[in-house]
Structures are given as C-alpha cells and as structure tokens.
mmCIF file of C-alpha atoms and ligand atoms in Angstrom:
data_model
loop_
_atom_site.group_PDB
_atom_site.id
_atom_site.type_symbol
_atom_site.label_atom_id
_atom_site.label_comp_id
_atom_site.label_asym_id
_atom_site.label_seq_id
_atom_site.Cartn_x
_atom_site.Cartn_y
_atom_site.Cartn_z
ATOM 1 C CA MET X 11 56.559 28.903 77.834
ATOM 2 C CA GLN X 12 59.570 27.625 75.901
ATOM 3 C CA ARG X 13 62.423 26.117 77.842
ATOM 4 C CA ILE X 14 65.977 26.397 76.534
ATOM 5 C CA LEU X 15 69.100 24.728 77.893
ATOM 6 C CA PHE X 16 72.449 26.148 76.765
ATOM 7 C CA VAL X 17 75.214 23.553 76.835
ATOM 8 C CA CYS X 18 79.018 23.538 76.610
ATOM 9 C CA LEU X 19 81.846 21.332 77.819
ATOM 10 C CA GLY X 20 82.473 22.751 81.296
ATOM 11 C CA ASN X 21 79.495 25.074 82.058
ATOM 12 C CA ILE X 22 81.817 27.721 83.468
ATOM 13 C CA CYS X 23 82.503 29.822 80.319
ATOM 14 C CA ARG X 24 80.337 29.695 77.189
ATOM 15 C CA SER X 25 76.997 28.240 78.281
ATOM 16 C CA PRO X 26 76.655 30.381 81.428
ATOM 17 C CA MET X 27 77.518 33.413 79.267
ATOM 18 C CA ALA X 28 74.798 32.344 76.816
ATOM 19 C CA GLU X 29 72.309 31.846 79.662
ATOM 20 C CA SER X 30 73.053 35.297 81.120
ATOM 21 C CA ILE X 31 73.099 37.090 77.754
ATOM 22 C CA PHE X 32 69.855 35.430 76.599
ATOM 23 C CA ARG X 33 68.121 36.189 79.922
ATOM 24 C CA ASP X 34 69.254 39.821 79.685
ATOM 25 C CA MET X 35 67.683 40.027 76.195
ATOM 26 C CA LEU X 36 64.426 38.564 77.560
ATOM 27 C CA GLU X 37 64.368 41.063 80.423
ATOM 28 C CA LYS X 38 65.097 44.049 78.182
ATOM 29 C CA ARG X 39 62.368 42.995 75.720
ATOM 30 C CA GLY X 40 59.689 42.019 78.237
ATOM 31 C CA LEU X 41 59.787 38.366 77.190
ATOM 32 C CA THR X 42 60.547 36.698 80.527
ATOM 33 C CA ASP X 43 57.093 35.122 80.697
ATOM 34 C CA ARG X 44 57.556 33.397 77.336
ATOM 35 C CA PHE X 45 60.972 31.783 77.756
ATOM 36 C CA GLU X 46 62.932 30.117 80.486
ATOM 37 C CA CYS X 47 66.633 29.325 80.183
ATOM 38 C CA ALA X 48 69.367 27.503 82.032
ATOM 39 C CA SER X 49 72.804 26.051 81.219
ATOM 40 C CA ALA X 50 74.711 22.826 81.776
ATOM 41 C CA ALA X 51 77.901 20.934 80.917
ATOM 42 C CA THR X 52 78.472 17.736 78.999
ATOM 43 C CA SER X 53 81.393 16.899 81.322
ATOM 44 C CA ASP X 54 81.580 16.769 85.118
ATOM 45 C CA GLU X 55 85.005 18.476 85.218
ATOM 46 C CA GLU X 56 83.699 21.697 86.758
ATOM 47 C CA THR X 57 80.558 20.543 88.589
ATOM 48 C CA GLY X 58 79.727 22.907 91.454
ATOM 49 C CA ASN X 59 82.216 25.556 90.349
ATOM 50 C CA PRO X 60 81.256 29.210 89.786
ATOM 51 C CA VAL X 61 81.450 30.986 86.436
ATOM 52 C CA TYR X 62 85.108 31.358 85.422
ATOM 53 C CA PRO X 63 86.301 34.851 86.480
ATOM 54 C CA PRO X 64 87.257 36.110 82.965
ATOM 55 C CA ALA X 65 83.802 35.071 81.688
ATOM 56 C CA ARG X 66 82.159 36.813 84.629
ATOM 57 C CA ALA X 67 84.317 39.913 84.009
ATOM 58 C CA ARG X 68 83.364 40.002 80.334
ATOM 59 C CA LEU X 69 79.674 39.791 81.247
ATOM 60 C CA ARG X 70 80.157 42.589 83.771
ATOM 61 C CA GLU X 71 81.704 44.756 81.010
ATOM 62 C CA MET X 72 78.510 44.123 79.055
ATOM 63 C CA GLY X 73 76.440 45.218 82.054
ATOM 64 C CA ILE X 74 75.202 41.680 82.662
ATOM 65 C CA SER X 75 75.362 39.679 85.888
ATOM 66 C CA ALA X 76 76.282 35.990 85.941
ATOM 67 C CA GLY X 77 74.385 35.676 89.239
ATOM 68 C CA ASN X 78 75.384 32.853 91.532
ATOM 69 C CA LYS X 79 75.422 30.236 88.793
ATOM 70 C CA ARG X 80 77.356 27.044 89.558
ATOM 71 C CA ALA X 81 78.229 24.390 86.999
ATOM 72 C CA VAL X 82 75.934 21.401 86.597
ATOM 73 C CA THR X 83 76.185 18.399 84.293
ATOM 74 C CA MET X 84 73.294 17.743 81.961
ATOM 75 C CA THR X 85 71.348 14.511 82.278
ATOM 76 C CA ARG X 86 69.147 12.416 80.045
ATOM 77 C CA ASP X 87 66.068 13.860 81.813
ATOM 78 C CA ASP X 88 66.957 17.295 80.419
ATOM 79 C CA TYR X 89 65.851 16.041 77.010
ATOM 80 C CA SER X 90 62.206 15.941 78.071
ATOM 81 C CA ARG X 91 62.501 18.935 80.408
ATOM 82 C CA TYR X 92 63.634 21.366 77.674
ATOM 83 C CA ASP X 93 62.216 22.305 74.269
ATOM 84 C CA LEU X 94 65.661 23.148 72.876
ATOM 85 C CA LEU X 95 69.118 22.017 73.958
ATOM 86 C CA VAL X 96 71.589 24.417 72.402
ATOM 87 C CA GLY X 97 75.271 23.488 72.161
ATOM 88 C CA MET X 98 78.148 25.863 71.462
ATOM 89 C CA GLU X 99 80.123 23.661 69.073
ATOM 90 C CA THR X 100 79.759 20.472 67.037
ATOM 91 C CA ARG X 101 81.669 18.502 69.623
ATOM 92 C CA ASN X 102 79.089 19.471 72.286
ATOM 93 C CA LEU X 103 76.279 18.153 70.079
ATOM 94 C CA ALA X 104 77.834 14.704 69.834
ATOM 95 C CA ALA X 105 78.215 14.544 73.626
ATOM 96 C CA MET X 106 74.658 15.848 74.136
ATOM 97 C CA ARG X 107 73.252 13.152 71.837
ATOM 98 C CA ARG X 108 75.228 10.531 73.704
ATOM 99 C CA ILE X 109 73.896 11.728 77.089
ATOM 100 C CA CYS X 110 70.319 11.906 75.792
ATOM 101 C CA GLY X 111 70.458 8.585 73.930
ATOM 102 C CA GLY X 112 69.928 10.294 70.571
ATOM 103 C CA ASP X 113 67.768 13.207 69.447
ATOM 104 C CA PRO X 114 64.419 11.774 68.246
ATOM 105 C CA GLN X 115 62.658 15.156 68.424
ATOM 106 C CA GLY X 116 65.413 17.245 66.784
ATOM 107 C CA LYS X 117 65.860 19.410 69.893
ATOM 108 C CA ILE X 118 69.663 19.334 69.979
ATOM 109 C CA ARG X 119 71.007 22.278 67.999
ATOM 110 C CA ARG X 120 74.128 24.436 67.617
ATOM 111 C CA LEU X 121 73.756 28.094 68.636
ATOM 112 C CA LEU X 122 75.334 29.703 65.584
ATOM 113 C CA ASP X 123 73.271 27.549 63.204
ATOM 114 C CA TRP X 124 70.595 30.227 63.717
ATOM 115 C CA SER X 125 73.003 32.931 62.509
ATOM 116 C CA ASP X 126 73.806 33.939 58.945
ATOM 117 C CA ARG X 127 77.269 32.433 59.384
ATOM 118 C CA PRO X 128 76.891 28.973 60.968
ATOM 119 C CA ARG X 129 80.000 27.974 62.907
ATOM 120 C CA ASP X 130 81.344 26.710 66.214
ATOM 121 C CA ILE X 131 82.008 28.987 69.160
ATOM 122 C CA ALA X 132 85.645 28.434 70.093
ATOM 123 C CA ASP X 133 86.258 27.553 73.718
ATOM 124 C CA PRO X 134 87.719 30.598 75.518
ATOM 125 C CA TRP X 135 88.983 28.261 78.235
ATOM 126 C CA TYR X 136 91.587 27.281 75.623
ATOM 127 C CA THR X 137 91.780 30.381 73.387
ATOM 128 C CA GLY X 138 91.735 32.968 76.199
ATOM 129 C CA ASP X 139 89.574 35.117 73.909
ATOM 130 C CA PHE X 140 86.486 35.919 75.946
ATOM 131 C CA ARG X 141 85.644 38.926 73.778
ATOM 132 C CA THR X 142 85.218 36.842 70.619
ATOM 133 C CA ALA X 143 83.284 34.204 72.578
ATOM 134 C CA SER X 144 80.884 36.802 74.011
ATOM 135 C CA ALA X 145 80.368 38.451 70.591
ATOM 136 C CA ASP X 146 79.664 35.060 68.979
ATOM 137 C CA ILE X 147 77.275 34.142 71.790
ATOM 138 C CA GLU X 148 75.492 37.493 71.505
ATOM 139 C CA GLU X 149 75.113 36.987 67.739
ATOM 140 C CA GLY X 150 73.726 33.490 68.288
ATOM 141 C CA CYS X 151 71.322 34.537 71.043
ATOM 142 C CA GLU X 152 69.989 37.397 68.884
ATOM 143 C CA ALA X 153 69.427 35.030 65.972
ATOM 144 C CA LEU X 154 67.842 32.379 68.194
ATOM 145 C CA LEU X 155 65.470 34.856 69.818
ATOM 146 C CA ALA X 156 64.555 36.345 66.432
ATOM 147 C CA ALA X 157 63.724 32.851 65.133
ATOM 148 C CA LEU X 158 61.674 31.982 68.211
ATOM 149 C CA THR X 159 59.665 35.199 68.129
ATOM 150 C CA ALA X 160 59.187 35.343 64.344
ATOM 151 C CA GLY X 161 55.784 35.026 62.740
ATOM 152 C CA ALA X 162 52.280 35.492 64.058
ATOM 153 C CA ALA X 163 52.045 32.281 66.047
ATOM 154 C CA GLN X 164 53.542 33.697 69.220
ATOM 155 C CA ARG X 165 52.579 31.979 72.421
HETATM 156 P P1 4NP L 26 83.350 25.920 78.638
HETATM 157 O O1 4NP L 26 84.942 25.941 78.836
HETATM 158 O O2 4NP L 26 82.999 24.596 78.004
HETATM 159 O O3 4NP L 26 83.072 27.056 77.713
HETATM 160 O O4 4NP L 26 82.737 26.091 80.021
HETATM 161 C C1 4NP L 26 85.606 24.922 79.548
HETATM 162 C C2 4NP L 26 85.851 25.078 80.899
HETATM 163 C C3 4NP L 26 86.515 24.092 81.603
HETATM 164 C C4 4NP L 26 86.927 22.943 80.945
HETATM 165 C C5 4NP L 26 86.667 22.777 79.612
HETATM 166 C C6 4NP L 26 86.001 23.764 78.912
HETATM 167 N N1 4NP L 26 87.625 21.930 81.659
HETATM 168 O O5 4NP L 26 87.978 20.922 81.044
HETATM 169 O O6 4NP L 26 87.841 22.052 82.868
#
C-alpha cells in the first residue's frame, strides 16, 4: 500500500481536486487496494471548510464526487505517515519542507514533475480558471499513476 498526500495552499481547490481525480482513477482501474490518498493545506486559512463550489462543480462535470471533504492543514507527522507528499506548485514545496523540517527521504514532490512538461499548477482561487487547473491535475495524476505502476515490481 502506497500512501499519497496531495497538498496545496488552502486545501479547498487544487489538492482536493487531485485527491478526487486520483481516487477516481484508482477506482476505475481496480487499484484501490494498492494506493491510498488524501489532501491537505500548507496554510490554516480554510481549515474545516468544504471544497470550494467552483472546484466541486468542475469535478461534477467530470463525473467525479468531491465527497464531504473538509480542509485540513498538514502537519510534520504527515511526513512519516505518507510515502509521497505531492505539491501543486513550487511555492507549496517550500512550505511543505518548512512544515516537515526538511525532506530527508525525498518524498516532497511537485505533481507536474511527473509529466512531460514540468510546471506549476496555477491557483484557480486567483485565476478563476478551474478548467485549466482540472486538466493540469488530470495530466499530473495520470503521469504519477503511470510512474507508480510502471515496471514489474508492483506491490
Ligand atoms: P488552493 O486555493 O490552494 O488551490 O486550495 C486557495 C484557496 C484559498 C486560499 C488560497 C488558495 N486562501 O488564501 O484562502
């Protein structure tokens, strides 16, 4: 079982979308027994709040439920609890390293670094562009899952 934590600034837009999109991929491919995922924020701005309505609506358009997810802030303990901590943009990674007191095991990564076109995922909270965010997240989740399931050594 591999445990993955998706992380963004507020945990109401990008990382809950990543969690829901990745879980949907696992369900559709019969991989739910091999991976577990969750999401969290680097800030406490939105703690306890539900997924932002435009993010929820975009997921719904994709046929994916955001469930009853509420925002949580990541903690230092998450570093040992998860195998990968996946941020949406470079700025998230710096905050994640600060919260975790560094990254001695190289677990803190950026989602689109698994894609053919490494880049940040712009924050739709500021851009208003939930379609681009969801497409970028989908691309990253596909690339991440492909990397994690590649090769013969599947557990
Ligand atoms: P997210 O977007 O990091 O993709 O969840 C944000 C949502 C809320 C805030 C910042 C980013 N905020 O500062 O309240």
